[in-house]
Amino acid sequence: MMTQQISPITLQVELGERSYPIVIGQTLLSDADLVGRHVVGKRVAVVTNTTVGPLYLDRLSQALAKAGKQVTSIVLPDGEEEKNWASLMRVFDALLEQKCDRKTTLVALGGGVIGDLTGFAAATYMRGVPFIQVPTTLLAQVDSSVGGKTGINHPLGKNMIGAFYQPQAVIADTTTLDTLPARELSAGLAEVIKHGAIIDAPFFDWIEANIAKLMARDAQTLAYAIQRSCEIKADVVRQDEREGGLRAILNFGHTFGHAIEAGLGYGQWLHGEAVGCGMVMAADLSRRLGFIDAAASERVRALVKAAGLPVVAPDIGAERWLELMQVDKKNEGGQIKFILIKPLGTPVIMPVPQEALLATLKACVQQ
Ligand code: NAD
Ligand code: GLY
């Protein structure tokens, strides 16, 4: 549990007129000055869910009210399977019923599901209203709240409906991680490991050396993992906001992972679990193509395992794997593109020979 006091830090996502701060620190939810500062108008609609709402909605609403804001809240059902059109409509219904105008700021209080959905609602409500990300899962604090990818799932593909839409600010209160279930902590660590594997080999070494402390929720160690992940992601987003090329590297492990999520049905495996296992598969594929050696591939597998994540993929059927991997936003002209590592700490994006892919599926999928 997090007890030491750590000074908040502020990073900047540099995107010209769409630039915004990421504030990382303890007990930020009750900081009226901080949360009020990023709300441009008077009205605020906080979107959360039935799990996070009872834990943190009052705290945040009180801080916003103290800052002089008029607060409405919208509480959605919890779950990846709820990241859909019906939930989006519930948000629009509530905003319209409450007569929220185009100066209303939407605040996403929750994990990546609430963040992605609320961001998309903000991008489209009255053709765009401001929004703030208040991520409460490790995954959302290290990844999904930063960079402006917003959206919902379609039964035929993960995150297929959405928009690039940047928030006004990201406020990551690390104290909220105290209530996060262990399985969700592990899911967040998948994206931390991803950042090391694709872009920063010394950070990968650091995660290996500190995985026990991360799993034990050591406050200082978690704070550094969040900070370094946000720095890495902010830098990639600065260079390629709308994924013309480079940003696709952030999808390391996701081609396989998205197929697992959609193949099993959303909500069966957590997104981070699917990404963790997907990284093991992508490392295996990288080894088969001679980009990394067996020792490096094993390091990825061992670290994913040490983070409490699955390393053997579920059997969804060979044809279904290929079919689902075809529905991926990176693909062009029907060709599946993979993010591979060449070597560990450096990404490469490319299509792969079918034989190598089938060999990876055979080796990594539960028989
Ligand atoms: P989630 O939003 O479903 O949250 C996980 C669970 O933890 C939920 O049950 C939630 O209610 C609960 N929870 C949240 N905060 C809590 C807290 N502090 N204490 C106790 N329980 C808490 O899942 P997630 O892992 O945060 O996000 C996954 C989603 O993020 C996926 O839909 C994925 O596609 C998306 N994602 C988006 C991006 C992006 O760039 N936009 C990047 C990565 C992932
Ligand atoms: N998680 C992938 C991205 O933000 O681009």
Coordinates of C-alpha atoms and ligand atoms in Angstrom, one line a residue:
M1 CA 0.0 0.0 0.0
M2 CA 1.1 3.5 -0.7
T3 CA 2.1 5.5 2.3
Q4 CA 5.3 7.5 1.5
Q5 CA 4.6 11.1 0.4
I6 CA 6.0 11.8 -3.1
S7 CA 6.0 15.2 -4.7
P8 CA 3.7 15.5 -7.8
I9 CA 5.4 15.8 -11.1
T10 CA 4.1 17.5 -14.3
L11 CA 5.0 16.4 -17.8
Q12 CA 3.9 18.0 -21.0
V13 CA 2.4 16.4 -24.1
E14 CA 3.8 18.8 -26.8
L15 CA 1.2 19.1 -29.6
G16 CA 1.2 22.8 -30.4
E17 CA -2.2 24.4 -29.6
R18 CA -3.4 20.9 -28.4
S19 CA -0.6 20.6 -25.8
Y20 CA -1.6 19.6 -22.3
P21 CA -0.1 18.6 -19.0
I22 CA 0.0 15.2 -17.3
V23 CA 0.1 15.6 -13.5
I24 CA 1.1 12.5 -11.6
G25 CA 0.9 12.5 -7.8
Q26 CA -0.9 11.5 -4.6
T27 CA -4.3 12.7 -3.5
L28 CA -4.8 14.9 -6.5
L29 CA -8.5 14.1 -6.7
S30 CA -9.2 16.3 -3.8
D31 CA -7.0 19.2 -5.0
A32 CA -9.7 21.8 -5.9
D33 CA -7.2 24.2 -7.3
L34 CA -5.7 21.6 -9.7
V35 CA -8.9 20.0 -10.9
G36 CA -10.7 23.3 -11.2
R37 CA -7.8 24.9 -13.2
H38 CA -8.3 22.7 -16.2
V39 CA -12.1 23.2 -16.5
V40 CA -12.6 26.0 -19.0
G41 CA -16.3 26.7 -18.4
K42 CA -18.6 26.5 -15.3
R43 CA -20.3 23.1 -16.1
V44 CA -18.7 19.7 -15.6
A45 CA -20.1 16.3 -16.3
V46 CA -18.1 13.5 -14.6
V47 CA -18.5 10.1 -16.4
T48 CA -17.6 7.1 -14.3
N49 CA -18.8 3.6 -13.6
T50 CA -20.5 1.6 -10.8
T51 CA -17.2 0.4 -9.4
V52 CA -15.1 3.6 -9.4
G53 CA -18.1 6.0 -8.7
P54 CA -18.7 4.8 -5.1
L55 CA -14.9 5.0 -4.4
Y56 CA -14.0 8.4 -5.9
L57 CA -16.9 10.3 -7.4
D58 CA -17.7 12.2 -4.2
R59 CA -14.1 13.2 -3.6
L60 CA -13.7 14.6 -7.1
S61 CA -17.2 16.2 -7.3
Q62 CA -16.5 18.0 -4.0
A63 CA -13.2 19.3 -5.2
L64 CA -14.8 20.6 -8.4
A65 CA -17.7 22.2 -6.5
K66 CA -15.1 23.8 -4.2
A67 CA -13.5 25.2 -7.4
G68 CA -16.9 26.8 -8.2
K69 CA -18.0 24.3 -10.8
Q70 CA -21.5 23.0 -11.4
V71 CA -21.2 19.2 -11.4
T72 CA -23.3 16.5 -13.1
S73 CA -22.4 12.9 -12.9
I74 CA -23.1 10.0 -15.2
V75 CA -22.5 6.5 -13.9
L76 CA -22.3 3.7 -16.4
P77 CA -22.2 -0.1 -15.9
D78 CA -18.7 -1.5 -15.5
G79 CA -16.9 -3.6 -18.0
E80 CA -15.1 -3.8 -21.3
E81 CA -18.2 -5.3 -22.8
E82 CA -19.9 -2.0 -21.9
K83 CA -17.5 0.0 -24.1
N84 CA -20.1 0.1 -26.8
W85 CA -22.6 2.2 -28.7
A86 CA -25.4 1.8 -26.0
S87 CA -23.2 3.2 -23.3
L88 CA -22.2 6.1 -25.5
M89 CA -25.9 6.9 -26.1
R90 CA -26.4 6.8 -22.3
V91 CA -23.8 9.6 -22.0
F92 CA -25.4 11.6 -24.7
D93 CA -28.9 11.1 -23.3
A94 CA -27.8 12.3 -19.9
L95 CA -25.9 15.3 -21.3
L96 CA -29.0 16.4 -23.3
E97 CA -31.4 15.7 -20.5
Q98 CA -29.2 17.9 -18.2
K99 CA -29.1 20.5 -20.9
C100 CA -25.3 20.5 -20.9
D101 CA -24.1 23.0 -23.4
R102 CA -21.0 23.1 -25.6
K103 CA -18.9 24.7 -22.9
T104 CA -19.5 21.7 -20.6
T105 CA -16.3 19.8 -19.7
L106 CA -16.5 16.0 -19.6
V107 CA -14.3 14.4 -17.0
A108 CA -13.4 10.7 -17.4
L109 CA -13.1 9.2 -13.9
G110 CA -12.0 5.6 -14.3
G111 CA -9.9 3.1 -16.2
G112 CA -9.3 2.9 -20.0
V113 CA -12.9 1.9 -20.8
I114 CA -14.3 5.1 -19.2
G115 CA -11.4 7.2 -20.6
D116 CA -11.8 5.9 -24.2
L117 CA -15.6 6.2 -24.1
T118 CA -15.8 9.6 -22.5
G119 CA -13.1 11.0 -24.8
F120 CA -15.2 9.8 -27.8
A121 CA -18.3 11.3 -26.3
A122 CA -16.4 14.6 -25.8
A123 CA -15.1 14.5 -29.4
T124 CA -18.7 14.2 -30.8
Y125 CA -21.1 15.8 -28.3
M126 CA -22.2 19.1 -30.0
R127 CA -19.2 18.5 -32.4
G128 CA -16.7 18.6 -29.6
V129 CA -16.5 19.7 -26.0
P130 CA -13.4 19.8 -23.7
F131 CA -12.5 16.8 -21.6
I132 CA -10.1 15.8 -18.8
Q133 CA -8.8 12.4 -18.1
V134 CA -8.7 11.3 -14.5
P135 CA -7.3 7.8 -14.8
T136 CA -7.7 5.4 -11.9
T137 CA -6.1 2.2 -13.2
L138 CA -2.4 1.6 -13.7
L139 CA -3.1 0.9 -17.3
A140 CA -4.9 4.2 -17.8
Q141 CA -2.2 6.1 -15.9
V142 CA 0.6 4.7 -18.0
D143 CA -1.1 4.5 -21.4
S144 CA -4.7 5.0 -22.3
S145 CA -5.3 8.5 -20.8
V146 CA -2.4 9.9 -22.8
G147 CA -2.4 10.6 -26.5
G148 CA -6.0 11.2 -27.4
K149 CA -7.1 7.9 -28.8
T150 CA -10.8 7.6 -28.0
G151 CA -13.4 5.2 -29.0
I152 CA -15.6 2.2 -28.5
N153 CA -15.6 -1.5 -29.6
H154 CA -17.6 -3.0 -32.4
P155 CA -18.6 -6.7 -32.2
L156 CA -16.4 -7.3 -35.2
G157 CA -13.3 -5.5 -33.9
K158 CA -11.7 -3.8 -30.9
N159 CA -11.7 0.0 -30.8
M160 CA -13.0 0.2 -34.4
I161 CA -15.2 3.3 -33.9
G162 CA -13.5 6.4 -32.5
A163 CA -11.6 9.6 -33.0
F164 CA -8.3 11.2 -32.1
Y165 CA -9.2 13.9 -29.6
Q166 CA -6.8 15.3 -27.0
P167 CA -7.8 16.1 -23.4
Q168 CA -7.2 19.4 -21.7
A169 CA -5.2 17.6 -19.0
V170 CA -4.5 14.2 -17.5
I171 CA -4.6 14.1 -13.7
A172 CA -3.2 10.8 -12.5
D173 CA -3.8 10.4 -8.7
T174 CA -1.7 7.4 -7.8
T175 CA -3.5 7.0 -4.5
T176 CA -6.4 5.5 -6.4
L177 CA -4.2 2.5 -7.2
D178 CA -4.6 1.4 -3.6
T179 CA -8.0 0.0 -4.3
L180 CA -7.1 -1.6 -7.7
P181 CA -7.5 -5.4 -7.8
A182 CA -4.3 -7.3 -8.2
R183 CA -5.3 -8.6 -11.6
E184 CA -5.8 -5.0 -12.9
L185 CA -2.4 -4.0 -11.5
S186 CA -0.9 -6.8 -13.6
A187 CA -2.8 -5.6 -16.6
G188 CA -1.3 -2.2 -16.3
L189 CA 2.2 -3.6 -15.9
A190 CA 1.8 -5.1 -19.4
E191 CA 1.8 -1.6 -20.9
V192 CA 4.7 -0.6 -18.8
I193 CA 6.7 -3.6 -20.0
K194 CA 5.6 -2.7 -23.6
H195 CA 7.2 0.7 -23.3
G196 CA 10.5 -0.8 -22.3
A197 CA 10.4 -3.6 -24.9
I198 CA 9.8 -1.3 -27.9
I199 CA 11.7 1.8 -27.1
D200 CA 13.8 1.8 -24.0
A201 CA 16.0 -1.2 -23.3
P202 CA 17.4 0.3 -20.1
F203 CA 13.8 0.8 -18.9
F204 CA 13.1 -2.9 -19.7
D205 CA 16.2 -3.8 -17.5
W206 CA 14.8 -1.5 -14.8
I207 CA 11.4 -3.2 -14.9
E208 CA 13.0 -6.6 -14.6
A209 CA 15.1 -5.5 -11.6
N210 CA 12.0 -3.9 -9.9
I211 CA 9.2 -6.2 -10.8
A212 CA 8.8 -7.5 -7.3
K213 CA 8.5 -4.0 -5.9
L214 CA 6.0 -3.1 -8.7
M215 CA 3.9 -6.1 -7.8
A216 CA 4.1 -5.1 -4.1
R217 CA 2.8 -1.6 -5.1
D218 CA 5.9 0.2 -3.7
A219 CA 4.8 3.9 -4.2
Q220 CA 8.1 5.3 -5.3
T221 CA 8.7 2.4 -7.8
L222 CA 5.2 2.7 -9.3
A223 CA 5.5 6.5 -9.6
Y224 CA 8.7 6.1 -11.6
A225 CA 7.1 3.4 -13.8
I226 CA 4.1 5.8 -14.5
Q227 CA 6.4 8.8 -15.1
R228 CA 8.7 7.0 -17.5
S229 CA 5.8 5.3 -19.4
C230 CA 4.1 8.7 -19.8
E231 CA 7.4 10.3 -21.0
I232 CA 7.8 7.6 -23.6
K233 CA 4.2 7.7 -24.8
A234 CA 4.1 11.5 -24.8
D235 CA 7.3 11.6 -27.0
V236 CA 5.8 9.1 -29.5
V237 CA 2.5 11.0 -29.6
R238 CA 4.4 14.3 -30.1
Q239 CA 6.1 12.9 -33.2
D240 CA 3.0 11.1 -34.7
E241 CA -0.2 12.2 -33.1
R242 CA -2.5 10.5 -35.7
E243 CA -0.6 7.3 -36.2
G244 CA 0.8 8.0 -39.7
G245 CA 3.6 5.7 -38.9
L246 CA 5.7 5.7 -35.7
R247 CA 2.8 5.6 -33.2
A248 CA 1.9 2.1 -34.4
I249 CA 4.8 0.8 -32.3
L250 CA 2.7 1.4 -29.2
N251 CA 0.6 -1.5 -30.5
F252 CA 3.4 -4.1 -29.7
G253 CA 1.6 -7.2 -28.6
H254 CA -1.8 -5.8 -29.6
T255 CA -2.3 -7.6 -32.9
F256 CA -2.3 -10.9 -31.1
G257 CA -3.9 -9.3 -28.0
H258 CA -6.9 -7.8 -29.9
A259 CA -7.6 -11.2 -31.5
I260 CA -7.6 -12.8 -28.1
E261 CA -10.0 -10.2 -26.7
A262 CA -12.4 -10.3 -29.6
G263 CA -12.0 -14.1 -30.1
L264 CA -12.9 -14.9 -26.5
G265 CA -15.5 -12.1 -26.2
Y266 CA -14.8 -8.8 -24.6
G267 CA -14.2 -8.9 -20.9
Q268 CA -13.1 -12.5 -20.7
W269 CA -9.4 -11.7 -20.6
L270 CA -8.5 -8.2 -19.5
H271 CA -7.0 -5.9 -22.2
G272 CA -3.6 -5.9 -20.4
E273 CA -3.6 -9.7 -20.1
A274 CA -4.2 -10.1 -23.8
V275 CA -1.5 -7.5 -24.5
G276 CA 0.9 -9.3 -22.1
C277 CA 0.4 -12.6 -23.8
G278 CA 0.5 -10.9 -27.2
M279 CA 3.9 -9.5 -26.4
V280 CA 5.2 -13.0 -25.7
M281 CA 3.8 -14.0 -29.1
A282 CA 5.4 -11.0 -30.8
A283 CA 8.7 -11.8 -29.2
D284 CA 8.4 -15.4 -30.3
L285 CA 7.7 -14.2 -33.9
S286 CA 10.7 -11.8 -33.7
R287 CA 12.9 -14.7 -32.7
R288 CA 11.7 -16.9 -35.5
L289 CA 12.6 -14.1 -38.0
G290 CA 16.1 -13.8 -36.4
F291 CA 15.5 -10.3 -35.0
I292 CA 16.2 -11.3 -31.4
D293 CA 17.9 -14.4 -29.9
A294 CA 16.2 -17.0 -27.7
A295 CA 17.5 -15.4 -24.5
A296 CA 15.8 -12.1 -25.3
S297 CA 12.6 -13.8 -26.2
E298 CA 12.7 -15.7 -22.9
R299 CA 13.3 -12.4 -21.1
V300 CA 10.1 -11.0 -22.4
R301 CA 8.2 -14.2 -21.5
A302 CA 9.7 -14.3 -18.0
L303 CA 8.9 -10.7 -17.3
V304 CA 5.3 -11.0 -18.5
K305 CA 5.0 -14.0 -16.3
A306 CA 6.6 -12.3 -13.3
A307 CA 4.0 -9.5 -13.8
G308 CA 1.3 -12.0 -13.1
L309 CA 0.1 -12.1 -16.7
P310 CA -0.8 -15.1 -18.9
V311 CA 2.0 -16.3 -21.3
V312 CA 0.0 -19.1 -23.1
A313 CA -2.7 -17.9 -25.5
P314 CA -6.2 -19.4 -25.5
D315 CA -7.2 -21.7 -28.4
I316 CA -9.7 -19.6 -30.4
G317 CA -9.1 -21.7 -33.6
A318 CA -6.3 -21.1 -36.2
E319 CA -8.7 -19.6 -38.8
R320 CA -10.3 -17.3 -36.3
W321 CA -6.9 -16.0 -35.2
L322 CA -6.1 -15.0 -38.8
E323 CA -9.6 -13.6 -39.4
L324 CA -9.4 -11.4 -36.3
M325 CA -5.9 -10.2 -37.0
Q326 CA -7.1 -9.1 -40.4
V327 CA -9.4 -6.6 -38.6
D328 CA -6.6 -4.4 -37.3
K329 CA -6.3 -0.7 -38.0
K330 CA -2.6 -1.1 -38.8
N331 CA -3.3 -3.4 -41.8
E332 CA -3.2 -2.1 -45.3
G333 CA -4.5 -3.9 -48.4
G334 CA -5.5 -7.0 -46.4
Q335 CA -1.9 -7.6 -45.3
I336 CA -1.5 -8.1 -41.5
K337 CA 1.3 -5.8 -40.1
F338 CA 3.1 -6.8 -36.9
I339 CA 5.1 -4.8 -34.4
L340 CA 8.3 -6.8 -33.8
I341 CA 11.4 -6.1 -31.8
K342 CA 14.8 -5.9 -33.6
P343 CA 16.6 -6.1 -31.1
L344 CA 14.9 -5.8 -27.7
G345 CA 14.2 -2.0 -27.1
T346 CA 13.9 -1.2 -30.8
P347 CA 10.6 -1.7 -32.9
V348 CA 10.0 -2.7 -36.5
I349 CA 6.7 -2.7 -38.2
M350 CA 6.2 -5.2 -41.1
P351 CA 4.2 -8.0 -42.6
V352 CA 5.6 -11.5 -41.9
P353 CA 5.8 -14.8 -43.8
Q354 CA 2.7 -16.9 -43.1
E355 CA 4.9 -19.9 -42.1
A356 CA 6.5 -17.9 -39.3
L357 CA 3.2 -16.7 -38.0
L358 CA 1.6 -20.1 -38.0
A359 CA 4.7 -21.5 -36.2
T360 CA 4.2 -18.8 -33.5
L361 CA 0.5 -19.6 -33.2
K362 CA 1.4 -23.3 -32.8
A363 CA 4.1 -22.6 -30.2
C364 CA 2.2 -20.1 -28.1
V365 CA -1.4 -21.2 -28.2
Q366 CA -2.8 -23.7 -25.7
Q367 CA -2.9 -27.1 -27.4
Ligands
NAD1 P1 -11.1 -0.8 -17.2 O1 -11.4 0.6 -17.5 O2 -12.1 -1.8 -17.5 O3 -10.8 -0.9 -15.6 C1 -10.5 -2.1 -15.0 C2 -11.4 -2.4 -13.8 O4 -10.9 -1.7 -12.7 C3 -12.8 -2.0 -14.0 O5 -13.6 -3.0 -13.4 C4 -12.9 -0.7 -13.3 O6 -14.1 -0.4 -12.8 C5 -11.9 -1.0 -12.1 N1 -11.3 0.2 -11.5 C6 -10.8 1.3 -12.1 N2 -10.2 2.0 -11.3 C7 -10.2 1.4 -10.1 C8 -9.7 1.7 -8.8 N3 -8.9 2.7 -8.6 N4 -10.0 0.9 -7.8 C9 -10.7 -0.3 -8.0 N5 -11.2 -0.6 -9.2 C10 -10.9 0.2 -10.2 O7 -9.7 -1.3 -17.8 P2 -8.3 -0.7 -18.1 O8 -7.4 -1.8 -18.0 O9 -8.1 0.5 -17.3 O10 -8.4 -0.1 -19.6 C11 -8.6 -1.0 -20.7 C12 -9.2 -0.3 -21.8 O11 -8.3 0.7 -22.2 C13 -9.4 -1.2 -23.0 O12 -10.7 -0.9 -23.5 C14 -8.3 -0.7 -24.0 O13 -8.7 -0.9 -25.3 C15 -8.1 0.7 -23.6 N6 -6.8 1.3 -24.0 C16 -6.8 2.5 -24.7 C17 -5.6 3.0 -25.0 C18 -5.6 4.4 -25.6 O14 -4.6 4.8 -26.1 N7 -6.7 5.1 -25.7 C19 -4.4 2.4 -24.7 C20 -4.5 1.2 -24.0 C21 -5.7 0.6 -23.6
GLY2 N1 -2.1 2.3 -27.1 C1 -1.8 2.7 -28.4 C2 -1.7 4.2 -28.7 O1 -2.0 5.0 -27.9 O2 -1.3 4.6 -29.7

